Amino acid sequence: MRDKEQTKRKLINAVAQVFKDEGHAGLGVNKIARLAGTDKKLIYRYFGSFDRLVEAYVVETDYWMRFVDQLNELKVPENMEEMKRLLGHVLKNQFLYFYEDKEMQQLIFWELAAKSDLMRSIHQTREVKGQQLLEMTDRYLEKGKVNFRAIAALLVGGIYYMILHTRNNGSMFSDIDLSKPDGRHDILNAIDVILEMTFKRSNGSPVEDVAK
């Protein structure tokens, strides 16, 4: 059993290495088996398919997959302030993680740029897993006043686009320099402001009160 787990680890590490060096276009059964120093038949024996091997690597790399798997271990928020802090923690850490992690940036590029059954499946899995966190907000955000799913879509999508854009086209975005700590700090503060406005709107308080 230990040999099996060691081989699986070698194969996942080989996928990580090729993906880091060459991107998804460099992935191939023979190359991964050779880099892992094992027979390619073990890919199918231990993972069922090459796509499942790549998926195992993605699950370890993708921020949302990793976070949601830990969600059951977190204390369920007991009030609105705790819920707001949890959401702030999740979104700000997503921004910081995605800014630093080149492999996940490449994963999102792959998801956006190529028609891939594998990446489509991973996206759908991410959506299902993320539903657990979204459902936690329902008890605190009054329906009809706030659709937090729409706000989360803008925040998560905005984080992906902003970082991918600046990584490839210069560090400035909306006059904010993401290469500077102050610029990244401004984005983190903006996430807090948006969440504050969201929860105030749900309470029926005017959004203008946030600035006071």
PDB file of C-alpha atoms in Angstrom:
ATOM      1  CA  MET A   1       0.000   0.000   0.000  1.00  0.00           C
ATOM      2  CA  ARG A   2       2.855   2.371   0.800  1.00  0.00           C
ATOM      3  CA  ASP A   3       4.451   1.713  -2.619  1.00  0.00           C
ATOM      4  CA  LYS A   4       1.124   2.531  -4.291  1.00  0.00           C
ATOM      5  CA  GLU A   5       0.810   5.833  -2.466  1.00  0.00           C
ATOM      6  CA  GLN A   6       4.421   6.715  -3.221  1.00  0.00           C
ATOM      7  CA  THR A   7       3.878   6.000  -6.916  1.00  0.00           C
ATOM      8  CA  LYS A   8       0.697   8.073  -6.984  1.00  0.00           C
ATOM      9  CA  ARG A   9       2.586  10.933  -5.368  1.00  0.00           C
ATOM     10  CA  LYS A  10       5.379  10.662  -7.944  1.00  0.00           C
ATOM     11  CA  LEU A  11       2.843  10.782 -10.763  1.00  0.00           C
ATOM     12  CA  ILE A  12       1.035  13.824  -9.340  1.00  0.00           C
ATOM     13  CA  ASN A  13       4.381  15.551  -8.787  1.00  0.00           C
ATOM     14  CA  ALA A  14       5.339  14.782 -12.387  1.00  0.00           C
ATOM     15  CA  VAL A  15       2.125  16.413 -13.630  1.00  0.00           C
ATOM     16  CA  ALA A  16       2.905  19.448 -11.474  1.00  0.00           C
ATOM     17  CA  GLN A  17       6.416  19.711 -12.901  1.00  0.00           C
ATOM     18  CA  VAL A  18       5.348  19.449 -16.538  1.00  0.00           C
ATOM     19  CA  PHE A  19       2.451  21.835 -16.025  1.00  0.00           C
ATOM     20  CA  LYS A  20       4.754  24.371 -14.362  1.00  0.00           C
ATOM     21  CA  ASP A  21       7.397  24.112 -17.096  1.00  0.00           C
ATOM     22  CA  GLU A  22       5.264  23.690 -20.216  1.00  0.00           C
ATOM     23  CA  GLY A  23       1.633  24.338 -19.363  1.00  0.00           C
ATOM     24  CA  HIS A  24      -1.230  21.983 -20.168  1.00  0.00           C
ATOM     25  CA  ALA A  25      -0.023  21.485 -23.759  1.00  0.00           C
ATOM     26  CA  GLY A  26       3.000  19.604 -22.423  1.00  0.00           C
ATOM     27  CA  LEU A  27       0.990  16.990 -20.570  1.00  0.00           C
ATOM     28  CA  GLY A  28       1.103  13.463 -21.941  1.00  0.00           C
ATOM     29  CA  VAL A  29       0.904   9.923 -20.614  1.00  0.00           C
ATOM     30  CA  ASN A  30       4.356   8.833 -21.758  1.00  0.00           C
ATOM     31  CA  LYS A  31       6.073  11.995 -20.580  1.00  0.00           C
ATOM     32  CA  ILE A  32       4.476  11.855 -17.122  1.00  0.00           C
ATOM     33  CA  ALA A  33       5.277   8.162 -16.662  1.00  0.00           C
ATOM     34  CA  ARG A  34       8.865   8.716 -17.761  1.00  0.00           C
ATOM     35  CA  LEU A  35       9.336  11.692 -15.449  1.00  0.00           C
ATOM     36  CA  ALA A  36       7.835   9.752 -12.541  1.00  0.00           C
ATOM     37  CA  GLY A  37      10.069   6.778 -13.312  1.00  0.00           C
ATOM     38  CA  THR A  38       7.190   4.342 -13.524  1.00  0.00           C
ATOM     39  CA  ASP A  39       5.193   2.290 -16.031  1.00  0.00           C
ATOM     40  CA  LYS A  40       2.353   4.215 -17.676  1.00  0.00           C
ATOM     41  CA  LYS A  41       0.028   1.280 -16.925  1.00  0.00           C
ATOM     42  CA  LEU A  42       0.101   2.366 -13.280  1.00  0.00           C
ATOM     43  CA  ILE A  43      -1.577   5.635 -14.227  1.00  0.00           C
ATOM     44  CA  TYR A  44      -4.655   3.703 -15.302  1.00  0.00           C
ATOM     45  CA  ARG A  45      -4.418   1.218 -12.451  1.00  0.00           C
ATOM     46  CA  TYR A  46      -4.200   3.829  -9.722  1.00  0.00           C
ATOM     47  CA  PHE A  47      -6.245   6.684 -11.235  1.00  0.00           C
ATOM     48  CA  GLY A  48      -8.501   5.019 -13.795  1.00  0.00           C
ATOM     49  CA  SER A  49      -7.499   7.419 -16.578  1.00  0.00           C
ATOM     50  CA  PHE A  50      -4.953  10.080 -17.412  1.00  0.00           C
ATOM     51  CA  ASP A  51      -7.614  12.778 -16.930  1.00  0.00           C
ATOM     52  CA  ARG A  52      -8.221  11.506 -13.400  1.00  0.00           C
ATOM     53  CA  LEU A  53      -4.517  11.831 -12.657  1.00  0.00           C
ATOM     54  CA  VAL A  54      -4.528  15.436 -13.886  1.00  0.00           C
ATOM     55  CA  GLU A  55      -7.694  16.065 -11.880  1.00  0.00           C
ATOM     56  CA  ALA A  56      -5.948  14.794  -8.723  1.00  0.00           C
ATOM     57  CA  TYR A  57      -3.241  17.402  -9.332  1.00  0.00           C
ATOM     58  CA  VAL A  58      -5.813  20.157  -9.943  1.00  0.00           C
ATOM     59  CA  VAL A  59      -7.689  19.336  -6.731  1.00  0.00           C
ATOM     60  CA  GLU A  60      -4.461  19.869  -4.780  1.00  0.00           C
ATOM     61  CA  THR A  61      -3.722  23.158  -6.576  1.00  0.00           C
ATOM     62  CA  ASP A  62      -7.098  24.854  -6.964  1.00  0.00           C
ATOM     63  CA  TYR A  63      -7.823  27.289  -4.109  1.00  0.00           C
ATOM     64  CA  TRP A  64     -11.549  26.621  -3.935  1.00  0.00           C
ATOM     65  CA  MET A  65     -11.160  22.857  -3.977  1.00  0.00           C
ATOM     66  CA  ARG A  66      -8.684  23.042  -1.122  1.00  0.00           C
ATOM     67  CA  PHE A  67     -10.710  25.510   0.919  1.00  0.00           C
ATOM     68  CA  VAL A  68     -14.098  23.845   0.614  1.00  0.00           C
ATOM     69  CA  ASP A  69     -12.596  20.508   1.637  1.00  0.00           C
ATOM     70  CA  GLN A  70     -11.609  22.255   4.891  1.00  0.00           C
ATOM     71  CA  LEU A  71     -14.979  23.956   5.318  1.00  0.00           C
ATOM     72  CA  ASN A  72     -16.515  21.131   7.344  1.00  0.00           C
ATOM     73  CA  GLU A  73     -13.754  21.589   9.913  1.00  0.00           C
ATOM     74  CA  LEU A  74     -14.547  25.285  10.393  1.00  0.00           C
ATOM     75  CA  LYS A  75     -16.911  26.578  13.020  1.00  0.00           C
ATOM     76  CA  VAL A  76     -20.246  27.485  11.438  1.00  0.00           C
ATOM     77  CA  PRO A  77     -20.746  31.259  11.822  1.00  0.00           C
ATOM     78  CA  GLU A  78     -23.137  31.991  14.686  1.00  0.00           C
ATOM     79  CA  ASN A  79     -24.016  35.548  13.663  1.00  0.00           C
ATOM     80  CA  MET A  80     -23.801  38.017  10.822  1.00  0.00           C
ATOM     81  CA  GLU A  81     -20.456  39.503  11.901  1.00  0.00           C
ATOM     82  CA  GLU A  82     -18.824  36.067  11.985  1.00  0.00           C
ATOM     83  CA  MET A  83     -20.276  35.281   8.554  1.00  0.00           C
ATOM     84  CA  LYS A  84     -18.905  38.538   7.166  1.00  0.00           C
ATOM     85  CA  ARG A  85     -15.458  37.848   8.631  1.00  0.00           C
ATOM     86  CA  LEU A  86     -15.449  34.327   7.154  1.00  0.00           C
ATOM     87  CA  LEU A  87     -16.353  35.618   3.701  1.00  0.00           C
ATOM     88  CA  GLY A  88     -13.708  38.327   3.963  1.00  0.00           C
ATOM     89  CA  HIS A  89     -11.124  35.746   4.979  1.00  0.00           C
ATOM     90  CA  VAL A  90     -12.038  33.445   2.085  1.00  0.00           C
ATOM     91  CA  LEU A  91     -12.090  36.132  -0.621  1.00  0.00           C
ATOM     92  CA  LYS A  92      -8.962  37.965   0.520  1.00  0.00           C
ATOM     93  CA  ASN A  93      -7.024  34.724   0.762  1.00  0.00           C
ATOM     94  CA  GLN A  94      -8.246  33.784  -2.708  1.00  0.00           C
ATOM     95  CA  PHE A  95      -6.809  37.054  -4.019  1.00  0.00           C
ATOM     96  CA  LEU A  96      -3.459  36.552  -2.265  1.00  0.00           C
ATOM     97  CA  TYR A  97      -3.204  32.877  -3.197  1.00  0.00           C
ATOM     98  CA  PHE A  98      -4.071  33.465  -6.842  1.00  0.00           C
ATOM     99  CA  TYR A  99      -1.697  36.421  -7.087  1.00  0.00           C
ATOM    100  CA  GLU A 100       1.244  34.297  -5.921  1.00  0.00           C
ATOM    101  CA  ASP A 101       0.428  30.874  -7.366  1.00  0.00           C
ATOM    102  CA  LYS A 102       1.541  30.655 -10.994  1.00  0.00           C
ATOM    103  CA  GLU A 103       0.223  27.110 -11.373  1.00  0.00           C
ATOM    104  CA  MET A 104      -3.329  28.083 -10.496  1.00  0.00           C
ATOM    105  CA  GLN A 105      -3.069  31.049 -12.865  1.00  0.00           C
ATOM    106  CA  GLN A 106      -2.197  28.584 -15.621  1.00  0.00           C
ATOM    107  CA  LEU A 107      -5.094  26.345 -14.599  1.00  0.00           C
ATOM    108  CA  ILE A 108      -7.559  29.204 -14.996  1.00  0.00           C
ATOM    109  CA  PHE A 109      -5.965  30.139 -18.341  1.00  0.00           C
ATOM    110  CA  TRP A 110      -6.479  26.541 -19.450  1.00  0.00           C
ATOM    111  CA  GLU A 111     -10.087  26.601 -18.274  1.00  0.00           C
ATOM    112  CA  LEU A 112     -10.760  29.819 -20.187  1.00  0.00           C
ATOM    113  CA  ALA A 113      -8.794  29.157 -23.355  1.00  0.00           C
ATOM    114  CA  ALA A 114      -9.490  25.532 -24.266  1.00  0.00           C
ATOM    115  CA  LYS A 115     -12.579  23.430 -24.713  1.00  0.00           C
ATOM    116  CA  SER A 116     -11.759  20.599 -22.361  1.00  0.00           C
ATOM    117  CA  ASP A 117     -14.069  18.009 -20.855  1.00  0.00           C
ATOM    118  CA  LEU A 118     -11.645  17.727 -17.954  1.00  0.00           C
ATOM    119  CA  MET A 119     -11.653  21.447 -17.150  1.00  0.00           C
ATOM    120  CA  ARG A 120     -15.420  21.597 -17.617  1.00  0.00           C
ATOM    121  CA  SER A 121     -15.776  18.793 -15.093  1.00  0.00           C
ATOM    122  CA  ILE A 122     -13.442  20.549 -12.665  1.00  0.00           C
ATOM    123  CA  HIS A 123     -15.388  23.792 -13.026  1.00  0.00           C
ATOM    124  CA  GLN A 124     -18.645  21.978 -12.270  1.00  0.00           C
ATOM    125  CA  THR A 125     -17.074  20.265  -9.248  1.00  0.00           C
ATOM    126  CA  ARG A 126     -15.850  23.654  -8.001  1.00  0.00           C
ATOM    127  CA  GLU A 127     -19.379  25.027  -8.365  1.00  0.00           C
ATOM    128  CA  VAL A 128     -20.893  22.141  -6.404  1.00  0.00           C
ATOM    129  CA  LYS A 129     -18.330  22.446  -3.629  1.00  0.00           C
ATOM    130  CA  GLY A 130     -18.713  26.227  -3.446  1.00  0.00           C
ATOM    131  CA  GLN A 131     -22.461  25.864  -2.977  1.00  0.00           C
ATOM    132  CA  GLN A 132     -21.878  24.878   0.652  1.00  0.00           C
ATOM    133  CA  LEU A 133     -20.308  28.233   1.447  1.00  0.00           C
ATOM    134  CA  LEU A 134     -22.983  30.150  -0.463  1.00  0.00           C
ATOM    135  CA  GLU A 135     -25.743  28.350   1.411  1.00  0.00           C
ATOM    136  CA  MET A 136     -24.215  29.516   4.693  1.00  0.00           C
ATOM    137  CA  THR A 137     -24.910  33.113   3.672  1.00  0.00           C
ATOM    138  CA  ASP A 138     -28.626  32.517   3.065  1.00  0.00           C
ATOM    139  CA  ARG A 139     -29.528  32.664   6.742  1.00  0.00           C
ATOM    140  CA  TYR A 140     -27.835  36.054   7.149  1.00  0.00           C
ATOM    141  CA  LEU A 141     -28.519  37.834   3.862  1.00  0.00           C
ATOM    142  CA  GLU A 142     -32.197  38.555   3.319  1.00  0.00           C
ATOM    143  CA  LYS A 143     -33.435  37.273  -0.013  1.00  0.00           C
ATOM    144  CA  GLY A 144     -34.887  39.931  -2.281  1.00  0.00           C
ATOM    145  CA  LYS A 145     -32.510  42.600  -0.990  1.00  0.00           C
ATOM    146  CA  VAL A 146     -29.176  40.944  -1.680  1.00  0.00           C
ATOM    147  CA  ASN A 147     -28.238  38.169  -4.091  1.00  0.00           C
ATOM    148  CA  PHE A 148     -24.872  37.256  -2.647  1.00  0.00           C
ATOM    149  CA  ARG A 149     -24.266  34.732  -5.406  1.00  0.00           C
ATOM    150  CA  ALA A 150     -24.188  37.597  -7.917  1.00  0.00           C
ATOM    151  CA  ILE A 151     -21.830  39.602  -5.689  1.00  0.00           C
ATOM    152  CA  ALA A 152     -19.572  36.569  -5.195  1.00  0.00           C
ATOM    153  CA  ALA A 153     -19.511  36.011  -8.962  1.00  0.00           C
ATOM    154  CA  LEU A 154     -18.304  39.586  -9.532  1.00  0.00           C
ATOM    155  CA  LEU A 155     -15.698  39.373  -6.784  1.00  0.00           C
ATOM    156  CA  VAL A 156     -14.283  35.967  -7.709  1.00  0.00           C
ATOM    157  CA  GLY A 157     -14.405  36.671 -11.445  1.00  0.00           C
ATOM    158  CA  GLY A 158     -12.889  40.115 -10.906  1.00  0.00           C
ATOM    159  CA  ILE A 159     -10.007  38.670  -8.901  1.00  0.00           C
ATOM    160  CA  TYR A 160      -9.246  36.131 -11.643  1.00  0.00           C
ATOM    161  CA  TYR A 161      -9.409  38.652 -14.478  1.00  0.00           C
ATOM    162  CA  MET A 162      -7.516  41.426 -12.714  1.00  0.00           C
ATOM    163  CA  ILE A 163      -4.588  39.190 -11.756  1.00  0.00           C
ATOM    164  CA  LEU A 164      -4.391  37.360 -15.078  1.00  0.00           C
ATOM    165  CA  HIS A 165      -4.519  40.670 -16.947  1.00  0.00           C
ATOM    166  CA  THR A 166      -1.800  42.344 -14.898  1.00  0.00           C
ATOM    167  CA  ARG A 167       0.434  39.288 -14.960  1.00  0.00           C
ATOM    168  CA  ASN A 168       0.510  39.447 -18.749  1.00  0.00           C
ATOM    169  CA  ASN A 169      -0.041  43.102 -19.655  1.00  0.00           C
ATOM    170  CA  GLY A 170       1.645  45.196 -16.970  1.00  0.00           C
ATOM    171  CA  SER A 171       0.884  45.591 -13.294  1.00  0.00           C
ATOM    172  CA  MET A 172      -1.558  48.534 -13.486  1.00  0.00           C
ATOM    173  CA  PHE A 173      -5.316  47.956 -13.328  1.00  0.00           C
ATOM    174  CA  SER A 174      -7.790  50.821 -12.735  1.00  0.00           C
ATOM    175  CA  ASP A 175      -4.824  52.957 -11.671  1.00  0.00           C
ATOM    176  CA  ILE A 176      -3.843  50.409  -8.998  1.00  0.00           C
ATOM    177  CA  ASP A 177      -0.395  48.849  -9.198  1.00  0.00           C
ATOM    178  CA  LEU A 178      -0.822  45.225  -8.131  1.00  0.00           C
ATOM    179  CA  SER A 179       2.943  44.699  -8.082  1.00  0.00           C
ATOM    180  CA  LYS A 180       3.129  47.016  -5.056  1.00  0.00           C
ATOM    181  CA  PRO A 181       2.078  45.954  -1.533  1.00  0.00           C
ATOM    182  CA  ASP A 182       0.006  49.142  -1.216  1.00  0.00           C
ATOM    183  CA  GLY A 183      -1.893  48.274  -4.383  1.00  0.00           C
ATOM    184  CA  ARG A 184      -2.709  44.772  -3.173  1.00  0.00           C
ATOM    185  CA  HIS A 185      -3.698  46.200   0.206  1.00  0.00           C
ATOM    186  CA  ASP A 186      -6.170  48.516  -1.541  1.00  0.00           C
ATOM    187  CA  ILE A 187      -7.827  45.501  -3.177  1.00  0.00           C
ATOM    188  CA  LEU A 188      -8.109  43.714   0.167  1.00  0.00           C
ATOM    189  CA  ASN A 189      -9.695  46.807   1.703  1.00  0.00           C
ATOM    190  CA  ALA A 190     -12.132  47.027  -1.214  1.00  0.00           C
ATOM    191  CA  ILE A 191     -13.304  43.451  -0.519  1.00  0.00           C
ATOM    192  CA  ASP A 192     -14.076  44.461   3.072  1.00  0.00           C
ATOM    193  CA  VAL A 193     -15.969  47.553   1.883  1.00  0.00           C
ATOM    194  CA  ILE A 194     -18.079  45.538  -0.571  1.00  0.00           C
ATOM    195  CA  LEU A 195     -18.949  42.974   2.102  1.00  0.00           C
ATOM    196  CA  GLU A 196     -19.812  45.747   4.557  1.00  0.00           C
ATOM    197  CA  MET A 197     -22.169  47.354   2.036  1.00  0.00           C
ATOM    198  CA  THR A 198     -23.686  43.968   1.209  1.00  0.00           C
ATOM    199  CA  PHE A 199     -24.539  43.137   4.814  1.00  0.00           C
ATOM    200  CA  LYS A 200     -25.820  46.643   5.543  1.00  0.00           C
ATOM    201  CA  ARG A 201     -28.113  46.465   2.539  1.00  0.00           C
ATOM    202  CA  SER A 202     -29.470  43.163   3.785  1.00  0.00           C
ATOM    203  CA  ASN A 203     -30.256  44.744   7.152  1.00  0.00           C
ATOM    204  CA  GLY A 204     -32.174  47.480   5.453  1.00  0.00           C
ATOM    205  CA  SER A 205     -29.557  50.113   6.320  1.00  0.00           C
ATOM    206  CA  PRO A 206     -28.728  52.687   3.631  1.00  0.00           C
ATOM    207  CA  VAL A 207     -25.564  51.891   1.718  1.00  0.00           C
ATOM    208  CA  GLU A 208     -24.480  55.493   2.303  1.00  0.00           C
ATOM    209  CA  ASP A 209     -24.003  54.705   6.000  1.00  0.00           C
ATOM    210  CA  VAL A 210     -20.860  52.705   5.185  1.00  0.00           C
ATOM    211  CA  ALA A 211     -18.914  55.878   4.502  1.00  0.00           C
ATOM    212  CA  LYS A 212     -19.775  57.428   7.877  1.00  0.00           C
TER     213      LYS A 212
END
